[in-house]
Amino acid sequence: MLHASARALKYFSALGICATIAVGTLYVTKSAAQTDNKVQSQAQSDASPIYGITIPAGYRDWRLISVNHLAGGNVKQLRAQLGNDIAIKALREGTLPFPDGTVIAALHWNETSLDENDRVLATGFPDAGLQSFVAGSAVNVQFMVKDSKKYAATGGWGFADFTNGKPGDEALHKTCFPCHVPAKGRDYVFAHYAPTP
Amino acid sequence: MLHASARALKYFSALGICATIAVGTLYVTKSAAQTDNKVQSQAQSDASPIYGITIPAGYRDWRLISVNHLAGGNVKQLRAQLGNDIAIKALREGTLPFPDGTVIAALHWNETSLDENDRVLATGFPDAGLQSFVAGSAVNVQFMVKDSKKYAATGGWGFADFTNGKPGDEALHKTCFPCHVPAKGRDYVFAHYAPTP
């Protein structure tokens, strides 16, 4: 049994959001079987179980949806949600349900502190009791991909969860959709678009 | 005297980072003096004192540098730093000092909770003691603009701090550069580029 906090690291990541780009099908022809099997095996190992989603190229360049903070027990994470162009347009215009092609990425990091920040707080605001934490080491990244036909059984969304570039197992991916059900009223997306200051 | 936490909201925002785009000079010709004065006054009221920096158009679309979290007393903020193309390139390549034209934006929000998130935590992880907070209302936005000649007296950086689209006063802006001195070793930039999970 997984420790509750460890489970939370995975599952509740879904709050940041969960799912990926539906690029590259895994279909392989039967000619040149050996080579194809190798390609297929490689492709499968890089794709999420159930949904067959791989990490979308260049997702780190997508625009910011929002940020969040998850804490409790041993879990202290900083998180950001990024969206592809379709996602950002839909969020800004309040379009529900999200259009097919929407992809939302949830990036999760362990919190850490920085000496420079601590020095500013200690000298500039000695009585304020302030603490600063920044994004440290990467924990995982998750994707939600909207394809209302392909993923009809899960609210039109495919999900993917990667740690160090590798997808989690099938048991993990079975938890994605149920976790998102409380956000059904927003087409299963937890993240709200953060206002522009 | 400002309450320490209120001061921190402003000053320590500098940790997120502080400064703006050096677009649009305030120079106005002397012809048609009345109209020009009006234009000048309008322009000045939208620019930061000391540095003459205005809010760069489209900064909300810039790419993500990192996220952070500031807490203590009444202050509970979630923050994100975004960079223009020059900033992102420099951060990814570890270029120091940052090239002229670098602009870094620091967006600050009050933390808030979401019912959907709380429901997931309460039902899915009742024993984990997890709490989730997301970006709520906007607090302010700050910019750092690199222009090694124009801002030679302040490490090559100009600074700007806006609340509801209006720049803070001169006293506030006098605090920007001294606050960044502890990060001198990284060309006065606190934010580190968050790794790609």
mmCIF file of N, CA, C and O in Angstrom, chain B residues 135-188:
data_model
loop_
_atom_site.group_PDB
_atom_site.id
_atom_site.type_symbol
_atom_site.label_atom_id
_atom_site.label_comp_id
_atom_site.label_asym_id
_atom_site.label_seq_id
_atom_site.Cartn_x
_atom_site.Cartn_y
_atom_site.Cartn_z
ATOM 1 N N ALA B 135 -3.948 30.503 -6.948
ATOM 2 C CA ALA B 135 -3.863 31.950 -7.146
ATOM 3 C C ALA B 135 -5.271 32.534 -7.142
ATOM 4 O O ALA B 135 -6.120 32.107 -7.925
ATOM 5 N N GLY B 136 -5.505 33.507 -6.267
ATOM 6 C CA GLY B 136 -6.804 34.172 -6.192
ATOM 7 C C GLY B 136 -6.716 35.578 -6.779
ATOM 8 O O GLY B 136 -6.237 35.755 -7.892
ATOM 9 N N SER B 137 -7.132 36.564 -5.999
ATOM 10 C CA SER B 137 -7.131 37.939 -6.505
ATOM 11 C C SER B 137 -5.707 38.450 -6.725
ATOM 12 O O SER B 137 -4.767 38.059 -6.036
ATOM 13 N N ALA B 138 -5.561 39.324 -7.702
ATOM 14 C CA ALA B 138 -4.255 39.891 -8.016
ATOM 15 C C ALA B 138 -3.817 40.867 -6.927
ATOM 16 O O ALA B 138 -4.634 41.621 -6.390
ATOM 17 N N VAL B 139 -2.540 40.845 -6.585
ATOM 18 C CA VAL B 139 -1.976 41.805 -5.631
ATOM 19 C C VAL B 139 -1.259 42.912 -6.401
ATOM 20 O O VAL B 139 -1.611 44.084 -6.310
ATOM 21 N N ASN B 140 -0.262 42.543 -7.142
ATOM 22 C CA ASN B 140 0.498 43.525 -7.930
ATOM 23 C C ASN B 140 1.352 42.798 -8.958
ATOM 24 O O ASN B 140 1.409 41.569 -8.981
ATOM 25 N N VAL B 141 1.969 43.578 -9.819
ATOM 26 C CA VAL B 141 2.905 43.016 -10.792
ATOM 27 C C VAL B 141 4.134 43.916 -10.831
ATOM 28 O O VAL B 141 4.019 45.138 -10.692
ATOM 29 N N GLN B 142 5.286 43.291 -10.951
ATOM 30 C CA GLN B 142 6.545 44.040 -10.973
ATOM 31 C C GLN B 142 7.339 43.643 -12.210
ATOM 32 O O GLN B 142 7.189 42.535 -12.727
ATOM 33 N N PHE B 143 8.184 44.567 -12.640
ATOM 34 C CA PHE B 143 9.023 44.297 -13.808
ATOM 35 C C PHE B 143 10.458 44.749 -13.539
ATOM 36 O O PHE B 143 10.682 45.735 -12.832
ATOM 37 N N MET B 144 11.384 43.998 -14.098
ATOM 38 C CA MET B 144 12.801 44.386 -14.157
ATOM 39 C C MET B 144 13.147 44.509 -15.640
ATOM 40 O O MET B 144 12.870 43.583 -16.412
ATOM 41 N N VAL B 145 13.767 45.621 -16.013
ATOM 42 C CA VAL B 145 14.178 45.838 -17.406
ATOM 43 C C VAL B 145 15.680 46.061 -17.445
ATOM 44 O O VAL B 145 16.202 46.948 -16.751
ATOM 45 N N LYS B 146 16.370 45.286 -18.269
ATOM 46 C CA LYS B 146 17.819 45.451 -18.359
ATOM 47 C C LYS B 146 18.176 46.444 -19.451
ATOM 48 O O LYS B 146 17.821 46.262 -20.626
ATOM 49 N N ASP B 147 18.867 47.513 -19.047
ATOM 50 C CA ASP B 147 19.431 48.488 -19.979
ATOM 51 C C ASP B 147 20.689 49.006 -19.289
ATOM 52 O O ASP B 147 20.629 49.896 -18.442
ATOM 53 N N SER B 148 21.807 48.405 -19.663
ATOM 54 C CA SER B 148 23.045 48.633 -18.897
ATOM 55 C C SER B 148 23.508 50.091 -18.909
ATOM 56 O O SER B 148 24.188 50.521 -17.972
ATOM 57 N N LYS B 149 23.140 50.836 -19.944
ATOM 58 C CA LYS B 149 23.512 52.261 -19.963
ATOM 59 C C LYS B 149 22.503 53.122 -19.220
ATOM 60 O O LYS B 149 22.850 53.898 -18.334
ATOM 61 N N LYS B 150 21.250 52.971 -19.607
ATOM 62 C CA LYS B 150 20.206 53.819 -19.018
ATOM 63 C C LYS B 150 20.101 53.650 -17.502
ATOM 64 O O LYS B 150 19.860 54.614 -16.773
ATOM 65 N N TYR B 151 20.278 52.419 -17.051
ATOM 66 C CA TYR B 151 20.122 52.135 -15.621
ATOM 67 C C TYR B 151 21.445 51.753 -14.964
ATOM 68 O O TYR B 151 21.485 50.932 -14.034
ATOM 69 N N ALA B 152 22.524 52.376 -15.442
ATOM 70 C CA ALA B 152 23.869 52.034 -14.944
ATOM 71 C C ALA B 152 23.984 52.217 -13.423
ATOM 72 O O ALA B 152 24.698 51.459 -12.749
ATOM 73 N N ALA B 153 23.261 53.186 -12.880
ATOM 74 C CA ALA B 153 23.371 53.476 -11.442
ATOM 75 C C ALA B 153 22.715 52.401 -10.576
ATOM 76 O O ALA B 153 22.935 52.368 -9.358
ATOM 77 N N THR B 154 21.895 51.555 -11.178
ATOM 78 C CA THR B 154 21.201 50.522 -10.405
ATOM 79 C C THR B 154 21.461 49.141 -11.019
ATOM 80 O O THR B 154 20.534 48.364 -11.289
ATOM 81 N N GLY B 155 22.734 48.879 -11.233
ATOM 82 C CA GLY B 155 23.144 47.557 -11.688
ATOM 83 C C GLY B 155 22.716 47.226 -13.111
ATOM 84 O O GLY B 155 22.777 46.058 -13.516
ATOM 85 N N GLY B 156 22.283 48.249 -13.859
ATOM 86 C CA GLY B 156 21.839 47.998 -15.226
ATOM 87 C C GLY B 156 20.361 47.646 -15.326
ATOM 88 O O GLY B 156 19.860 47.317 -16.400
ATOM 89 N N TRP B 157 19.672 47.718 -14.202
ATOM 90 C CA TRP B 157 18.255 47.341 -14.166
ATOM 91 C C TRP B 157 17.369 48.530 -13.821
ATOM 92 O O TRP B 157 17.663 49.300 -12.903
ATOM 93 N N GLY B 158 16.251 48.629 -14.533
ATOM 94 C CA GLY B 158 15.181 49.531 -14.149
ATOM 95 C C GLY B 158 14.069 48.703 -13.523
ATOM 96 O O GLY B 158 13.901 47.526 -13.851
ATOM 97 N N PHE B 159 13.336 49.332 -12.623
ATOM 98 C CA PHE B 159 12.322 48.599 -11.857
ATOM 99 C C PHE B 159 10.948 49.274 -11.942
ATOM 100 O O PHE B 159 10.855 50.498 -12.138
ATOM 101 N N ALA B 160 9.915 48.483 -11.774
ATOM 102 C CA ALA B 160 8.556 49.043 -11.773
ATOM 103 C C ALA B 160 7.629 48.132 -10.987
ATOM 104 O O ALA B 160 7.756 46.907 -11.031
ATOM 105 N N ASP B 161 6.708 48.750 -10.281
ATOM 106 C CA ASP B 161 5.764 48.022 -9.433
ATOM 107 C C ASP B 161 4.375 48.631 -9.638
ATOM 108 O O ASP B 161 4.176 49.819 -9.397
ATOM 109 N N PHE B 162 3.446 47.816 -10.100
ATOM 110 C CA PHE B 162 2.104 48.299 -10.416
ATOM 111 C C PHE B 162 1.038 47.554 -9.608
ATOM 112 O O PHE B 162 1.078 46.334 -9.484
ATOM 113 N N THR B 163 0.094 48.338 -9.094
ATOM 114 C CA THR B 163 -1.083 47.770 -8.445
ATOM 115 C C THR B 163 -2.307 48.317 -9.170
ATOM 116 O O THR B 163 -2.424 49.541 -9.326
ATOM 117 N N ASN B 164 -3.172 47.445 -9.609
ATOM 118 C CA ASN B 164 -4.334 47.867 -10.409
ATOM 119 C C ASN B 164 -3.922 48.742 -11.587
ATOM 120 O O ASN B 164 -4.587 49.728 -11.905
ATOM 121 N N GLY B 165 -2.811 48.449 -12.198
ATOM 122 C CA GLY B 165 -2.368 49.178 -13.385
ATOM 123 C C GLY B 165 -1.662 50.489 -13.112
ATOM 124 O O GLY B 165 -1.202 51.159 -14.040
ATOM 125 N N LYS B 166 -1.564 50.879 -11.842
ATOM 126 C CA LYS B 166 -0.926 52.149 -11.501
ATOM 127 C C LYS B 166 0.395 51.911 -10.771
ATOM 128 O O LYS B 166 0.457 51.068 -9.866
ATOM 129 N N PRO B 167 1.417 52.684 -11.142
ATOM 130 C CA PRO B 167 2.713 52.475 -10.497
ATOM 131 C C PRO B 167 2.720 52.950 -9.049
ATOM 132 O O PRO B 167 2.010 53.898 -8.693
ATOM 133 N N GLY B 168 3.528 52.290 -8.218
ATOM 134 C CA GLY B 168 3.730 52.745 -6.849
ATOM 135 C C GLY B 168 4.501 54.067 -6.842
ATOM 136 O O GLY B 168 4.971 54.538 -7.885
ATOM 137 N N ASP B 169 4.664 54.648 -5.665
ATOM 138 C CA ASP B 169 5.301 55.968 -5.582
ATOM 139 C C ASP B 169 6.834 55.862 -5.591
ATOM 140 O O ASP B 169 7.401 54.774 -5.638
ATOM 141 N N GLU B 170 7.465 57.028 -5.547
ATOM 142 C CA GLU B 170 8.926 57.072 -5.638
ATOM 143 C C GLU B 170 9.584 56.377 -4.442
ATOM 144 O O GLU B 170 10.595 55.675 -4.597
ATOM 145 N N ALA B 171 9.010 56.565 -3.269
ATOM 146 C CA ALA B 171 9.591 55.934 -2.073
ATOM 147 C C ALA B 171 9.640 54.415 -2.230
ATOM 148 O O ALA B 171 10.640 53.772 -1.890
ATOM 149 N N LEU B 172 8.571 53.870 -2.769
ATOM 150 C CA LEU B 172 8.543 52.422 -2.998
ATOM 151 C C LEU B 172 9.631 52.015 -3.990
ATOM 152 O O LEU B 172 10.377 51.062 -3.760
ATOM 153 N N HIS B 173 9.727 52.755 -5.071
ATOM 154 C CA HIS B 173 10.683 52.379 -6.117
ATOM 155 C C HIS B 173 12.140 52.578 -5.707
ATOM 156 O O HIS B 173 13.032 51.973 -6.300
ATOM 157 N N LYS B 174 12.350 53.398 -4.695
ATOM 158 C CA LYS B 174 13.724 53.538 -4.182
ATOM 159 C C LYS B 174 14.185 52.270 -3.471
ATOM 160 O O LYS B 174 15.370 52.059 -3.252
ATOM 161 N N THR B 175 13.241 51.449 -3.081
ATOM 162 C CA THR B 175 13.616 50.241 -2.337
ATOM 163 C C THR B 175 13.972 49.063 -3.259
ATOM 164 O O THR B 175 14.546 48.069 -2.809
ATOM 165 N N CYS B 176 13.607 49.163 -4.526
ATOM 166 C CA CYS B 176 13.770 48.008 -5.430
ATOM 167 C C CYS B 176 15.224 47.549 -5.533
ATOM 168 O O CYS B 176 15.536 46.376 -5.287
ATOM 169 N N PHE B 177 16.085 48.466 -5.928
ATOM 170 C CA PHE B 177 17.461 48.043 -6.183
ATOM 171 C C PHE B 177 18.177 47.537 -4.925
ATOM 172 O O PHE B 177 18.788 46.454 -4.952
ATOM 173 N N PRO B 178 18.116 48.284 -3.802
ATOM 174 C CA PRO B 178 18.780 47.773 -2.599
ATOM 175 C C PRO B 178 18.299 46.373 -2.221
ATOM 176 O O PRO B 178 19.084 45.539 -1.754
ATOM 177 N N CYS B 179 17.027 46.110 -2.447
ATOM 178 C CA CYS B 179 16.470 44.802 -2.107
ATOM 179 C C CYS B 179 17.074 43.695 -2.975
ATOM 180 O O CYS B 179 17.200 42.548 -2.535
ATOM 181 N N HIS B 180 17.452 44.035 -4.189
ATOM 182 C CA HIS B 180 18.015 43.029 -5.111
ATOM 183 C C HIS B 180 19.516 42.791 -4.932
ATOM 184 O O HIS B 180 20.060 41.876 -5.550
ATOM 185 N N VAL B 181 20.160 43.612 -4.117
ATOM 186 C CA VAL B 181 21.618 43.486 -3.968
ATOM 187 C C VAL B 181 22.076 42.099 -3.487
ATOM 188 O O VAL B 181 23.094 41.591 -3.957
ATOM 189 N N PRO B 182 21.313 41.448 -2.587
ATOM 190 C CA PRO B 182 21.753 40.102 -2.187
ATOM 191 C C PRO B 182 21.858 39.115 -3.360
ATOM 192 O O PRO B 182 22.525 38.088 -3.242
ATOM 193 N N ALA B 183 21.216 39.426 -4.483
ATOM 194 C CA ALA B 183 21.296 38.550 -5.651
ATOM 195 C C ALA B 183 22.309 39.078 -6.683
ATOM 196 O O ALA B 183 22.248 38.704 -7.860
ATOM 197 N N LYS B 184 23.241 39.914 -6.214
ATOM 198 C CA LYS B 184 24.213 40.517 -7.138
ATOM 199 C C LYS B 184 24.967 39.451 -7.955
ATOM 200 O O LYS B 184 25.273 39.634 -9.125
ATOM 201 N N GLY B 185 25.242 38.330 -7.327
ATOM 202 C CA GLY B 185 25.976 37.259 -8.000
ATOM 203 C C GLY B 185 25.230 36.653 -9.178
ATOM 204 O O GLY B 185 25.825 35.977 -10.022
ATOM 205 N N ARG B 186 23.942 36.905 -9.225
ATOM 206 C CA ARG B 186 23.146 36.435 -10.374
ATOM 207 C C ARG B 186 22.573 37.638 -11.122
ATOM 208 O O ARG B 186 21.451 37.611 -11.613
ATOM 209 N N ASP B 187 23.392 38.691 -11.202
ATOM 210 C CA ASP B 187 23.000 39.931 -11.888
ATOM 211 C C ASP B 187 21.696 40.479 -11.318
ATOM 212 O O ASP B 187 20.845 40.974 -12.053
ATOM 213 N N TYR B 188 21.546 40.393 -9.999
ATOM 214 C CA TYR B 188 20.447 41.000 -9.253
ATOM 215 C C TYR B 188 19.087 40.330 -9.487
ATOM 216 O O TYR B 188 18.048 40.865 -9.112
#
